[in-house]
Amino acid sequence: MATSVGHWCLRLPHRVAPWRSSFHHCENTALSHSLQPLRKLHFRAFRTDARKIHTAPTRSMFLLRPLPILLATGGGYAGYRQYEKYRERELEKLGLEIPPKLAGHWEVALYKSVPTRLLSRAWGRLNQVELPHWLRRPVYSLYIWTFGVNMKEAAVEDLHHYRNLSEFFRRKLKPQARPVCGLHSVISPSDGRILNFGQVKNCEVEQVKGVTYSLESFLGPRTCTEDLPFPPATSCDSFKNQLVTREGNELYHCVIYLAPGDYHCFHSPTDWTVSHRRHFPGSLMSVNPGMARWIKELFCHNERVVLTGDWKHGFFSLTAVGATNVGSIRIYFDRDLHTNSPRHSKGSYNDFSFVTHTNREGVPMRKGEHLGEFNLGSTIVLIFEAPKDFNFQLKTGQKIRFGEALGSL
């Protein structure tokens, strides 16, 4: 009996083994099913001194998506800027003067890193695409509604006449739409809004109230050539004093901002002679009044074309400043000018003289004569010499149209 019991005890593991095997098989099957979703993850193995461990990579479970992060950051920053502008408007309503809050160097550098020149060239190509006849009216009507364009002033009111956006932007006006004021010596060269005006003090010019730019950086360094309308630089005189060629005169400036809905051509503001052109390739940042209050020396950063010459009171200059989507600046009598070109690098400039051996004076311009055009809204800056009794008949922020008076003696 003992032998029988002992024999049974010895063989018990062998008899229970199939049952235990079946139990372990069921357990493994259930575990396998529960872990099936995790098997879809890519596992990475790494070895330690004790044992080999498998772990899923962190980026598989927490994917960092750059676009949503960028949009969230940019949206938050834009919202903050809008809140700041709202606060400023409310304080202005209360009659409180708000000092301008200028952008930091990192903010300007970040803005300049945006490929605005490339985007503007792409926009220019898009503007040249001919629109189907049926699409012209809805596209132009949307633009007219958005920016408040007055098509009753256009020489051609029929929207189907304009084959592409570029032709629509450069539309001509009816002759009687902009009468030229003959009683005043200087008229507005374009439609727009007056950002600032007045005398140039020291060597700084106000782009808006409280925010300045360097006169020398804007017009460029001196070039010792006979055809320039100002003498070579000397060590004792300031840049401003060298521009004033006649005793008793002062240097004046006026800044006119052209909105996208404004008439995009610009004209001669007075009777003068253009002797020199200087082209500055540069950035194409927005030049709207908000940006002009935020970025110091905004006009010096942007691409611009400086026309200099003489009028009856001495030095006179007109500068067309480019902006985002406004890399194209055209001067009608200057066929060699090509703005926003990839061959021109930022930080440089190129000069062209209209004074030749056969033409010792330059290009004469009559007041109100067509001078050039922008592809979209931008800015015109006038800097000129005049007697001390020259008076502007303007208010900062006022709307003005081409042909209306800027000032007179």
mmCIF file of C-alpha atoms in Angstrom:
data_model
loop_
_atom_site.group_PDB
_atom_site.id
_atom_site.type_symbol
_atom_site.label_atom_id
_atom_site.label_comp_id
_atom_site.label_asym_id
_atom_site.label_seq_id
_atom_site.Cartn_x
_atom_site.Cartn_y
_atom_site.Cartn_z
ATOM 1 C CA MET A 1 0.000 0.000 0.000
ATOM 2 C CA ALA A 2 2.825 2.288 0.909
ATOM 3 C CA THR A 3 4.498 1.413 -2.273
ATOM 4 C CA SER A 4 1.299 2.149 -4.159
ATOM 5 C CA VAL A 5 0.839 5.519 -2.449
ATOM 6 C CA GLY A 6 4.458 6.394 -2.976
ATOM 7 C CA HIS A 7 4.182 5.408 -6.576
ATOM 8 C CA TRP A 8 1.066 7.624 -6.963
ATOM 9 C CA CYS A 9 2.816 10.525 -5.307
ATOM 10 C CA LEU A 10 5.779 10.156 -7.576
ATOM 11 C CA ARG A 11 3.615 10.102 -10.656
ATOM 12 C CA LEU A 12 1.293 12.904 -9.563
ATOM 13 C CA PRO A 13 3.304 15.668 -11.251
ATOM 14 C CA HIS A 14 3.151 13.755 -14.501
ATOM 15 C CA ARG A 15 -0.599 13.365 -14.227
ATOM 16 C CA VAL A 16 -1.165 17.066 -13.317
ATOM 17 C CA ALA A 17 1.262 18.328 -15.975
ATOM 18 C CA PRO A 18 -1.254 18.305 -18.868
ATOM 19 C CA TRP A 19 -3.724 20.356 -16.786
ATOM 20 C CA ARG A 20 -1.060 22.902 -15.840
ATOM 21 C CA SER A 21 0.120 23.096 -19.436
ATOM 22 C CA SER A 22 -3.427 23.791 -20.582
ATOM 23 C CA PHE A 23 -3.808 26.512 -17.927
ATOM 24 C CA HIS A 24 -0.575 28.214 -18.958
ATOM 25 C CA HIS A 25 -1.634 28.034 -22.605
ATOM 26 C CA CYS A 26 -4.942 29.807 -21.847
ATOM 27 C CA GLU A 27 -3.166 32.427 -19.776
ATOM 28 C CA ASN A 28 -0.640 33.143 -22.525
ATOM 29 C CA THR A 29 -3.411 33.376 -25.110
ATOM 30 C CA ALA A 30 -5.364 35.938 -23.047
ATOM 31 C CA LEU A 31 -2.217 37.948 -22.408
ATOM 32 C CA SER A 32 -1.364 37.843 -26.093
ATOM 33 C CA HIS A 33 -4.769 39.254 -27.026
ATOM 34 C CA SER A 34 -4.526 42.025 -24.452
ATOM 35 C CA LEU A 35 -1.088 43.080 -25.677
ATOM 36 C CA GLN A 36 -1.965 42.879 -29.353
ATOM 37 C CA PRO A 37 -2.455 46.713 -29.800
ATOM 38 C CA LEU A 38 0.934 47.404 -28.276
ATOM 39 C CA ARG A 39 2.640 45.101 -30.775
ATOM 40 C CA LYS A 40 1.861 47.659 -33.484
ATOM 41 C CA LEU A 41 4.306 50.061 -31.861
ATOM 42 C CA HIS A 42 7.912 49.954 -32.983
ATOM 43 C CA PHE A 43 9.940 48.743 -30.030
ATOM 44 C CA ARG A 44 13.485 49.824 -29.392
ATOM 45 C CA ALA A 45 15.798 47.595 -27.357
ATOM 46 C CA PHE A 46 18.684 48.656 -25.190
ATOM 47 C CA ARG A 47 20.878 46.570 -22.925
ATOM 48 C CA THR A 48 21.934 47.182 -19.360
ATOM 49 C CA ASP A 49 24.307 45.159 -17.158
ATOM 50 C CA ALA A 50 21.384 43.332 -15.553
ATOM 51 C CA ARG A 51 19.010 42.494 -18.367
ATOM 52 C CA LYS A 52 17.711 43.452 -21.775
ATOM 53 C CA ILE A 53 14.812 45.910 -21.751
ATOM 54 C CA HIS A 54 12.412 46.828 -24.571
ATOM 55 C CA THR A 55 10.766 50.217 -24.660
ATOM 56 C CA ALA A 56 8.691 52.193 -27.154
ATOM 57 C CA PRO A 57 10.301 55.425 -28.425
ATOM 58 C CA THR A 58 8.883 58.546 -26.824
ATOM 59 C CA ARG A 59 8.218 60.263 -30.141
ATOM 60 C CA SER A 60 5.857 57.428 -31.122
ATOM 61 C CA MET A 61 3.568 58.272 -28.217
ATOM 62 C CA PHE A 62 4.157 62.041 -28.044
ATOM 63 C CA LEU A 63 4.579 63.367 -31.585
ATOM 64 C CA LEU A 64 5.748 67.006 -31.755
ATOM 65 C CA ARG A 65 4.039 68.594 -34.742
ATOM 66 C CA PRO A 66 5.866 71.825 -35.766
ATOM 67 C CA LEU A 67 3.005 73.368 -37.750
ATOM 68 C CA PRO A 68 0.411 73.375 -34.929
ATOM 69 C CA ILE A 69 3.012 74.670 -32.478
ATOM 70 C CA LEU A 70 4.025 77.424 -34.913
ATOM 71 C CA LEU A 71 0.408 78.371 -35.555
ATOM 72 C CA ALA A 72 -0.405 78.400 -31.851
ATOM 73 C CA THR A 73 2.655 80.541 -31.040
ATOM 74 C CA GLY A 74 2.050 82.923 -33.929
ATOM 75 C CA GLY A 75 -1.650 83.177 -33.136
ATOM 76 C CA GLY A 76 -0.944 83.927 -29.504
ATOM 77 C CA TYR A 77 1.584 86.599 -30.405
ATOM 78 C CA ALA A 78 -0.793 88.156 -32.955
ATOM 79 C CA GLY A 79 -3.555 88.158 -30.354
ATOM 80 C CA TYR A 80 -1.260 89.880 -27.880
ATOM 81 C CA ARG A 81 -0.366 92.533 -30.479
ATOM 82 C CA GLN A 82 -4.045 93.145 -31.232
ATOM 83 C CA TYR A 83 -4.750 93.536 -27.515
ATOM 84 C CA GLU A 84 -1.931 96.082 -27.248
ATOM 85 C CA LYS A 85 -3.368 98.038 -30.185
ATOM 86 C CA TYR A 86 -6.815 97.963 -28.584
ATOM 87 C CA ARG A 87 -5.393 99.385 -25.347
ATOM 88 C CA GLU A 88 -3.605 102.119 -27.286
ATOM 89 C CA ARG A 89 -6.795 103.104 -29.117
ATOM 90 C CA GLU A 90 -8.733 103.271 -25.852
ATOM 91 C CA LEU A 91 -6.061 105.447 -24.237
ATOM 92 C CA GLU A 92 -6.006 107.721 -27.294
ATOM 93 C CA LYS A 93 -9.776 108.188 -26.944
ATOM 94 C CA LEU A 94 -9.133 109.429 -23.406
ATOM 95 C CA GLY A 95 -6.689 111.993 -24.776
ATOM 96 C CA LEU A 96 -3.591 110.333 -23.371
ATOM 97 C CA GLU A 97 -0.434 110.392 -25.473
ATOM 98 C CA ILE A 98 1.132 106.954 -25.745
ATOM 99 C CA PRO A 99 4.873 106.650 -26.339
ATOM 100 C CA PRO A 100 5.631 104.263 -29.211
ATOM 101 C CA LYS A 101 6.620 100.756 -28.206
ATOM 102 C CA LEU A 102 9.414 99.786 -30.576
ATOM 103 C CA ALA A 103 10.266 96.297 -31.728
ATOM 104 C CA GLY A 104 13.361 94.688 -30.299
ATOM 105 C CA HIS A 105 16.321 93.647 -32.425
ATOM 106 C CA TRP A 106 15.282 89.996 -32.266
ATOM 107 C CA GLU A 107 11.751 90.845 -33.437
ATOM 108 C CA VAL A 108 13.061 92.822 -36.412
ATOM 109 C CA ALA A 109 15.535 90.053 -37.255
ATOM 110 C CA LEU A 110 12.768 87.450 -37.030
ATOM 111 C CA TYR A 111 10.535 89.502 -39.331
ATOM 112 C CA LYS A 112 13.355 90.043 -41.825
ATOM 113 C CA SER A 113 14.008 86.294 -41.907
ATOM 114 C CA VAL A 114 10.600 85.769 -43.540
ATOM 115 C CA PRO A 115 11.196 85.347 -47.320
ATOM 116 C CA THR A 116 9.087 88.401 -48.232
ATOM 117 C CA ARG A 117 11.105 89.041 -51.401
ATOM 118 C CA LEU A 118 10.395 85.546 -52.681
ATOM 119 C CA LEU A 119 6.731 85.792 -51.686
ATOM 120 C CA SER A 120 6.448 89.159 -53.418
ATOM 121 C CA ARG A 121 7.937 87.757 -56.616
ATOM 122 C CA ALA A 122 5.435 84.887 -56.476
ATOM 123 C CA TRP A 123 2.627 87.403 -55.925
ATOM 124 C CA GLY A 124 3.864 89.383 -58.919
ATOM 125 C CA ARG A 125 3.759 86.260 -61.101
ATOM 126 C CA LEU A 126 0.257 85.507 -59.874
ATOM 127 C CA ASN A 127 -0.862 89.025 -60.765
ATOM 128 C CA GLN A 128 0.205 88.445 -64.365
ATOM 129 C CA VAL A 129 -2.012 85.380 -64.795
ATOM 130 C CA GLU A 130 -4.924 86.178 -67.083
ATOM 131 C CA LEU A 131 -8.262 85.554 -65.402
ATOM 132 C CA PRO A 132 -11.141 83.880 -67.242
ATOM 133 C CA HIS A 133 -13.744 86.367 -68.424
ATOM 134 C CA TRP A 134 -16.408 84.973 -66.095
ATOM 135 C CA LEU A 135 -14.124 85.169 -63.040
ATOM 136 C CA ARG A 136 -13.030 88.800 -63.377
ATOM 137 C CA ARG A 137 -16.101 90.480 -61.969
ATOM 138 C CA PRO A 138 -16.357 88.393 -58.741
ATOM 139 C CA VAL A 139 -12.596 88.642 -58.054
ATOM 140 C CA TYR A 140 -12.375 92.394 -58.622
ATOM 141 C CA SER A 141 -15.659 93.023 -56.836
ATOM 142 C CA LEU A 142 -14.319 91.256 -53.739
ATOM 143 C CA TYR A 143 -11.192 93.435 -53.828
ATOM 144 C CA ILE A 144 -13.301 96.600 -54.338
ATOM 145 C CA TRP A 145 -15.521 95.685 -51.383
ATOM 146 C CA THR A 146 -12.584 94.784 -49.135
ATOM 147 C CA PHE A 147 -10.471 97.921 -49.717
ATOM 148 C CA GLY A 148 -13.141 100.467 -50.646
ATOM 149 C CA VAL A 149 -12.024 101.152 -54.219
ATOM 150 C CA ASN A 150 -13.945 103.894 -56.054
ATOM 151 C CA MET A 151 -14.309 102.552 -59.591
ATOM 152 C CA LYS A 152 -16.307 105.599 -60.696
ATOM 153 C CA GLU A 153 -12.981 107.446 -60.905
ATOM 154 C CA ALA A 154 -11.375 104.808 -63.140
ATOM 155 C CA ALA A 155 -10.891 105.608 -66.817
ATOM 156 C CA VAL A 156 -12.443 102.198 -67.585
ATOM 157 C CA GLU A 157 -15.175 101.155 -65.154
ATOM 158 C CA ASP A 158 -15.961 97.836 -66.846
ATOM 159 C CA LEU A 159 -14.313 95.147 -64.692
ATOM 160 C CA HIS A 160 -14.140 92.709 -67.603
ATOM 161 C CA HIS A 161 -11.674 95.059 -69.300
ATOM 162 C CA TYR A 162 -8.862 94.173 -66.868
ATOM 163 C CA ARG A 163 -7.290 90.879 -67.922
ATOM 164 C CA ASN A 164 -5.356 90.289 -64.702
ATOM 165 C CA LEU A 165 -4.869 91.706 -61.223
ATOM 166 C CA SER A 166 -1.832 93.695 -62.297
ATOM 167 C CA GLU A 167 -3.844 95.665 -64.865
ATOM 168 C CA PHE A 168 -6.547 96.274 -62.288
ATOM 169 C CA PHE A 169 -4.029 97.570 -59.714
ATOM 170 C CA ARG A 170 -2.481 99.917 -62.291
ATOM 171 C CA ARG A 171 -5.756 101.269 -63.627
ATOM 172 C CA LYS A 172 -5.746 104.835 -64.897
ATOM 173 C CA LEU A 173 -8.079 107.582 -63.691
ATOM 174 C CA LYS A 174 -10.382 109.839 -65.613
ATOM 175 C CA PRO A 175 -8.678 113.141 -66.501
ATOM 176 C CA GLN A 176 -11.087 115.204 -64.373
ATOM 177 C CA ALA A 177 -10.861 112.841 -61.368
ATOM 178 C CA ARG A 178 -7.684 114.479 -59.999
ATOM 179 C CA PRO A 179 -7.365 118.185 -60.852
ATOM 180 C CA VAL A 180 -3.854 119.459 -60.220
ATOM 181 C CA CYS A 181 -3.628 122.466 -57.920
ATOM 182 C CA GLY A 182 -1.758 125.246 -59.688
ATOM 183 C CA LEU A 183 -1.685 127.737 -56.800
ATOM 184 C CA HIS A 184 0.712 125.773 -54.593
ATOM 185 C CA SER A 185 4.319 124.901 -55.304
ATOM 186 C CA VAL A 186 4.214 121.291 -54.023
ATOM 187 C CA ILE A 187 1.284 118.900 -54.537
ATOM 188 C CA SER A 188 0.644 115.367 -53.371
ATOM 189 C CA PRO A 189 2.255 112.908 -55.803
ATOM 190 C CA SER A 190 -0.301 110.187 -55.008
ATOM 191 C CA ASP A 191 -3.427 109.212 -53.158
ATOM 192 C CA GLY A 192 -2.834 108.132 -49.589
ATOM 193 C CA ARG A 193 -2.662 109.111 -45.935
ATOM 194 C CA ILE A 194 -0.229 111.603 -44.397
ATOM 195 C CA LEU A 195 1.937 109.798 -41.844
ATOM 196 C CA ASN A 196 4.233 112.715 -40.991
ATOM 197 C CA PHE A 197 5.639 115.985 -42.273
ATOM 198 C CA GLY A 198 7.728 118.935 -41.136
ATOM 199 C CA GLN A 199 11.300 120.127 -40.908
ATOM 200 C CA VAL A 200 14.202 117.696 -40.778
ATOM 201 C CA LYS A 201 15.981 118.257 -37.482
ATOM 202 C CA ASN A 202 19.582 117.168 -37.039
ATOM 203 C CA CYS A 203 19.966 114.116 -39.298
ATOM 204 C CA GLU A 204 16.858 112.246 -38.168
ATOM 205 C CA VAL A 205 13.520 112.088 -39.996
ATOM 206 C CA GLU A 206 10.239 111.040 -38.366
ATOM 207 C CA GLN A 207 8.460 108.227 -40.181
ATOM 208 C CA VAL A 208 5.637 108.628 -37.640
ATOM 209 C CA LYS A 209 5.516 110.726 -34.494
ATOM 210 C CA GLY A 210 8.236 109.613 -32.082
ATOM 211 C CA VAL A 211 9.819 107.043 -34.438
ATOM 212 C CA THR A 212 12.719 108.198 -36.591
ATOM 213 C CA TYR A 213 15.150 106.985 -39.215
ATOM 214 C CA SER A 214 18.558 108.194 -40.297
ATOM 215 C CA LEU A 215 18.560 110.619 -43.220
ATOM 216 C CA GLU A 216 21.950 109.388 -44.418
ATOM 217 C CA SER A 217 20.959 105.717 -44.178
ATOM 218 C CA PHE A 218 17.774 106.443 -46.112
ATOM 219 C CA LEU A 219 19.303 108.428 -48.980
ATOM 220 C CA GLY A 220 22.624 106.586 -48.935
ATOM 221 C CA PRO A 221 26.235 107.645 -48.514
ATOM 222 C CA ARG A 222 27.878 110.376 -50.526
ATOM 223 C CA THR A 223 29.320 109.671 -53.935
ATOM 224 C CA CYS A 224 31.890 112.107 -55.230
ATOM 225 C CA THR A 225 30.565 112.466 -58.749
ATOM 226 C CA GLU A 226 29.718 115.606 -60.656
ATOM 227 C CA ASP A 227 26.240 114.486 -61.635
ATOM 228 C CA LEU A 228 24.909 114.216 -58.100
ATOM 229 C CA PRO A 229 22.771 117.167 -57.015
ATOM 230 C CA PHE A 230 24.738 117.647 -53.807
ATOM 231 C CA PRO A 231 28.445 118.291 -53.176
ATOM 232 C CA PRO A 232 30.879 115.694 -51.812
ATOM 233 C CA ALA A 233 30.866 115.138 -48.068
ATOM 234 C CA THR A 234 33.206 117.082 -45.834
ATOM 235 C CA SER A 235 34.311 116.192 -42.364
ATOM 236 C CA CYS A 236 32.965 119.342 -40.690
ATOM 237 C CA ASP A 237 29.412 119.539 -42.107
ATOM 238 C CA SER A 238 26.538 117.290 -41.237
ATOM 239 C CA PHE A 239 24.736 115.291 -43.887
ATOM 240 C CA LYS A 240 21.666 117.513 -43.593
ATOM 241 C CA ASN A 241 23.619 120.740 -44.061
ATOM 242 C CA GLN A 242 25.244 119.387 -47.198
ATOM 243 C CA LEU A 243 21.832 118.854 -48.783
ATOM 244 C CA VAL A 244 20.867 122.485 -48.175
ATOM 245 C CA THR A 245 22.534 124.299 -51.058
ATOM 246 C CA ARG A 246 21.245 127.833 -50.467
ATOM 247 C CA GLU A 247 21.653 130.097 -47.485
ATOM 248 C CA GLY A 248 18.482 130.670 -45.469
ATOM 249 C CA ASN A 249 16.810 127.448 -46.620
ATOM 250 C CA GLU A 250 15.664 124.493 -44.515
ATOM 251 C CA LEU A 251 15.163 120.800 -45.253
ATOM 252 C CA TYR A 252 11.580 119.473 -45.189
ATOM 253 C CA HIS A 253 10.003 116.055 -45.453
ATOM 254 C CA CYS A 254 6.587 114.474 -46.036
ATOM 255 C CA VAL A 255 5.559 110.801 -45.775
ATOM 256 C CA ILE A 256 2.501 109.510 -47.670
ATOM 257 C CA TYR A 257 1.203 105.963 -47.157
ATOM 258 C CA LEU A 258 -0.667 104.316 -50.040
ATOM 259 C CA ALA A 259 -3.199 101.722 -48.901
ATOM 260 C CA PRO A 260 -4.055 98.717 -51.140
ATOM 261 C CA GLY A 261 -7.307 100.383 -52.193
ATOM 262 C CA ASP A 262 -5.653 103.644 -53.265
ATOM 263 C CA TYR A 263 -4.737 104.728 -56.780
ATOM 264 C CA HIS A 264 -1.315 103.069 -57.275
ATOM 265 C CA CYS A 265 0.360 105.465 -59.729
ATOM 266 C CA PHE A 266 2.442 108.410 -58.530
ATOM 267 C CA HIS A 267 3.192 111.696 -60.243
ATOM 268 C CA SER A 268 5.643 114.544 -60.122
ATOM 269 C CA PRO A 269 4.912 116.713 -57.048
ATOM 270 C CA THR A 270 6.427 119.865 -58.573
ATOM 271 C CA ASP A 271 8.417 121.201 -61.514
ATOM 272 C CA TRP A 272 11.872 119.739 -61.084
ATOM 273 C CA THR A 273 14.732 117.949 -62.869
ATOM 274 C CA VAL A 274 15.708 114.365 -61.954
ATOM 275 C CA SER A 275 19.447 113.872 -62.282
ATOM 276 C CA HIS A 276 20.161 110.687 -60.334
ATOM 277 C CA ARG A 277 18.586 107.394 -59.282
ATOM 278 C CA ARG A 278 19.767 105.171 -56.459
ATOM 279 C CA HIS A 279 18.215 101.720 -55.975
ATOM 280 C CA PHE A 280 18.444 99.995 -52.588
ATOM 281 C CA PRO A 281 17.560 96.273 -52.673
ATOM 282 C CA GLY A 282 16.251 95.320 -49.263
ATOM 283 C CA SER A 283 13.531 93.672 -47.252
ATOM 284 C CA LEU A 284 9.869 93.981 -48.135
ATOM 285 C CA MET A 285 8.245 94.410 -44.743
ATOM 286 C CA SER A 286 4.809 95.913 -44.392
ATOM 287 C CA VAL A 287 4.818 99.723 -44.230
ATOM 288 C CA ASN A 288 1.317 100.257 -42.849
ATOM 289 C CA PRO A 289 1.051 102.878 -40.069
ATOM 290 C CA GLY A 290 1.068 100.210 -37.356
ATOM 291 C CA MET A 291 4.382 98.813 -38.566
ATOM 292 C CA ALA A 292 5.806 102.317 -38.996
ATOM 293 C CA ARG A 293 5.072 102.937 -35.295
ATOM 294 C CA TRP A 294 6.625 99.629 -34.278
ATOM 295 C CA ILE A 295 9.857 99.266 -36.304
ATOM 296 C CA LYS A 296 12.456 101.991 -36.099
ATOM 297 C CA GLU A 297 14.094 102.863 -39.438
ATOM 298 C CA LEU A 298 11.524 100.749 -41.255
ATOM 299 C CA PHE A 299 12.030 102.675 -44.498
ATOM 300 C CA CYS A 300 15.778 102.096 -44.335
ATOM 301 C CA HIS A 301 15.263 98.316 -44.098
ATOM 302 C CA ASN A 302 12.954 98.105 -47.095
ATOM 303 C CA GLU A 303 13.702 98.139 -50.795
ATOM 304 C CA ARG A 304 13.406 101.638 -52.234
ATOM 305 C CA VAL A 305 14.170 103.805 -55.253
ATOM 306 C CA VAL A 306 15.554 107.287 -54.517
ATOM 307 C CA LEU A 307 15.214 109.939 -57.220
ATOM 308 C CA THR A 308 17.232 113.112 -56.551
ATOM 309 C CA GLY A 309 17.501 116.375 -58.441
ATOM 310 C CA ASP A 310 16.808 120.084 -58.217
ATOM 311 C CA TRP A 311 13.833 122.405 -58.197
ATOM 312 C CA LYS A 312 13.654 126.196 -58.094
ATOM 313 C CA HIS A 313 14.586 126.303 -54.398
ATOM 314 C CA GLY A 314 17.431 123.755 -54.451
ATOM 315 C CA PHE A 315 17.636 120.058 -53.556
ATOM 316 C CA PHE A 316 14.587 117.850 -54.174
ATOM 317 C CA SER A 317 14.076 114.091 -53.808
ATOM 318 C CA LEU A 318 11.249 111.588 -54.159
ATOM 319 C CA THR A 319 11.636 108.064 -52.774
ATOM 320 C CA ALA A 320 9.336 105.165 -53.605
ATOM 321 C CA VAL A 321 9.491 102.612 -50.761
ATOM 322 C CA GLY A 322 8.553 98.989 -51.456
ATOM 323 C CA ALA A 323 6.554 96.766 -49.110
ATOM 324 C CA THR A 324 5.213 93.219 -48.758
ATOM 325 C CA ASN A 325 3.853 92.137 -52.162
ATOM 326 C CA VAL A 326 5.092 95.476 -53.546
ATOM 327 C CA GLY A 327 8.540 94.515 -54.776
ATOM 328 C CA SER A 328 7.709 95.969 -58.177
ATOM 329 C CA ILE A 329 8.482 99.709 -58.379
ATOM 330 C CA ARG A 330 8.368 101.152 -61.864
ATOM 331 C CA ILE A 331 9.756 104.504 -63.025
ATOM 332 C CA TYR A 332 8.396 105.284 -66.467
ATOM 333 C CA PHE A 333 11.503 106.981 -67.878
ATOM 334 C CA ASP A 334 13.960 104.469 -66.335
ATOM 335 C CA ARG A 335 13.932 101.236 -68.331
ATOM 336 C CA ASP A 336 17.111 99.952 -66.650
ATOM 337 C CA LEU A 337 15.469 99.779 -63.223
ATOM 338 C CA HIS A 338 14.564 96.243 -62.073
ATOM 339 C CA THR A 339 13.390 95.993 -58.468
ATOM 340 C CA ASN A 340 13.060 92.863 -56.299
ATOM 341 C CA SER A 341 15.427 90.977 -58.569
ATOM 342 C CA PRO A 342 17.297 87.893 -57.279
ATOM 343 C CA ARG A 343 20.541 89.240 -58.714
ATOM 344 C CA HIS A 344 20.501 92.172 -56.276
ATOM 345 C CA SER A 345 21.515 91.405 -52.699
ATOM 346 C CA LYS A 346 20.329 93.177 -49.559
ATOM 347 C CA GLY A 347 22.591 95.792 -48.046
ATOM 348 C CA SER A 348 23.888 97.067 -51.385
ATOM 349 C CA TYR A 349 22.793 99.827 -53.722
ATOM 350 C CA ASN A 350 23.326 100.766 -57.338
ATOM 351 C CA ASP A 351 23.468 104.234 -58.882
ATOM 352 C CA PHE A 352 22.378 105.505 -62.255
ATOM 353 C CA SER A 353 22.887 109.004 -63.613
ATOM 354 C CA PHE A 354 20.487 110.653 -66.028
ATOM 355 C CA VAL A 355 23.092 113.311 -66.752
ATOM 356 C CA THR A 356 25.063 112.448 -69.884
ATOM 357 C CA HIS A 357 27.358 114.232 -72.312
ATOM 358 C CA THR A 358 24.382 114.940 -74.535
ATOM 359 C CA ASN A 359 22.033 115.789 -71.638
ATOM 360 C CA ARG A 360 23.756 117.897 -69.021
ATOM 361 C CA GLU A 361 20.631 118.558 -66.942
ATOM 362 C CA GLY A 362 18.774 115.290 -66.499
ATOM 363 C CA VAL A 363 15.086 114.417 -66.903
ATOM 364 C CA PRO A 364 12.746 117.422 -66.622
ATOM 365 C CA MET A 365 9.411 116.702 -64.883
ATOM 366 C CA ARG A 366 6.325 118.893 -64.874
ATOM 367 C CA LYS A 367 4.017 119.133 -61.871
ATOM 368 C CA GLY A 368 1.384 116.399 -62.119
ATOM 369 C CA GLU A 369 3.169 114.444 -64.860
ATOM 370 C CA HIS A 370 3.117 110.623 -64.615
ATOM 371 C CA LEU A 371 6.269 109.448 -62.869
ATOM 372 C CA GLY A 372 5.834 105.795 -61.854
ATOM 373 C CA GLU A 373 3.672 103.145 -60.228
ATOM 374 C CA PHE A 374 3.527 100.494 -57.527
ATOM 375 C CA ASN A 375 2.145 97.003 -57.910
ATOM 376 C CA LEU A 376 0.160 97.474 -54.678
ATOM 377 C CA GLY A 377 -0.008 100.019 -51.841
ATOM 378 C CA SER A 378 3.254 101.391 -50.447
ATOM 379 C CA THR A 379 4.893 104.680 -49.352
ATOM 380 C CA ILE A 380 6.203 107.880 -50.940
ATOM 381 C CA VAL A 381 8.743 110.016 -49.060
ATOM 382 C CA LEU A 382 9.542 113.570 -50.179
ATOM 383 C CA ILE A 383 12.679 115.299 -48.854
ATOM 384 C CA PHE A 384 13.374 118.735 -50.249
ATOM 385 C CA GLU A 385 14.989 122.093 -49.638
ATOM 386 C CA ALA A 386 12.828 125.215 -49.349
ATOM 387 C CA PRO A 387 12.925 128.695 -47.781
ATOM 388 C CA LYS A 388 12.145 129.029 -44.089
ATOM 389 C CA ASP A 389 8.696 130.447 -44.763
ATOM 390 C CA PHE A 390 7.506 127.257 -46.497
ATOM 391 C CA ASN A 391 4.297 126.046 -44.828
ATOM 392 C CA PHE A 392 2.606 122.671 -44.998
ATOM 393 C CA GLN A 393 -1.181 122.735 -45.234
ATOM 394 C CA LEU A 394 -1.663 119.286 -43.755
ATOM 395 C CA LYS A 395 -2.718 117.355 -40.683
ATOM 396 C CA THR A 396 -1.134 114.113 -39.573
ATOM 397 C CA GLY A 397 -3.350 111.167 -40.469
ATOM 398 C CA GLN A 398 -5.478 113.015 -43.009
ATOM 399 C CA LYS A 399 -6.485 111.443 -46.322
ATOM 400 C CA ILE A 400 -5.094 113.150 -49.394
ATOM 401 C CA ARG A 401 -5.436 112.692 -53.119
ATOM 402 C CA PHE A 402 -3.046 113.211 -55.974
ATOM 403 C CA GLY A 403 -3.058 116.853 -57.133
ATOM 404 C CA GLU A 404 -4.056 118.348 -53.787
ATOM 405 C CA ALA A 405 -1.751 120.858 -52.108
ATOM 406 C CA LEU A 406 0.952 119.765 -49.679
ATOM 407 C CA GLY A 407 2.373 123.205 -48.990
ATOM 408 C CA SER A 408 3.537 126.481 -50.415
ATOM 409 C CA LEU A 409 5.505 129.622 -49.685
#
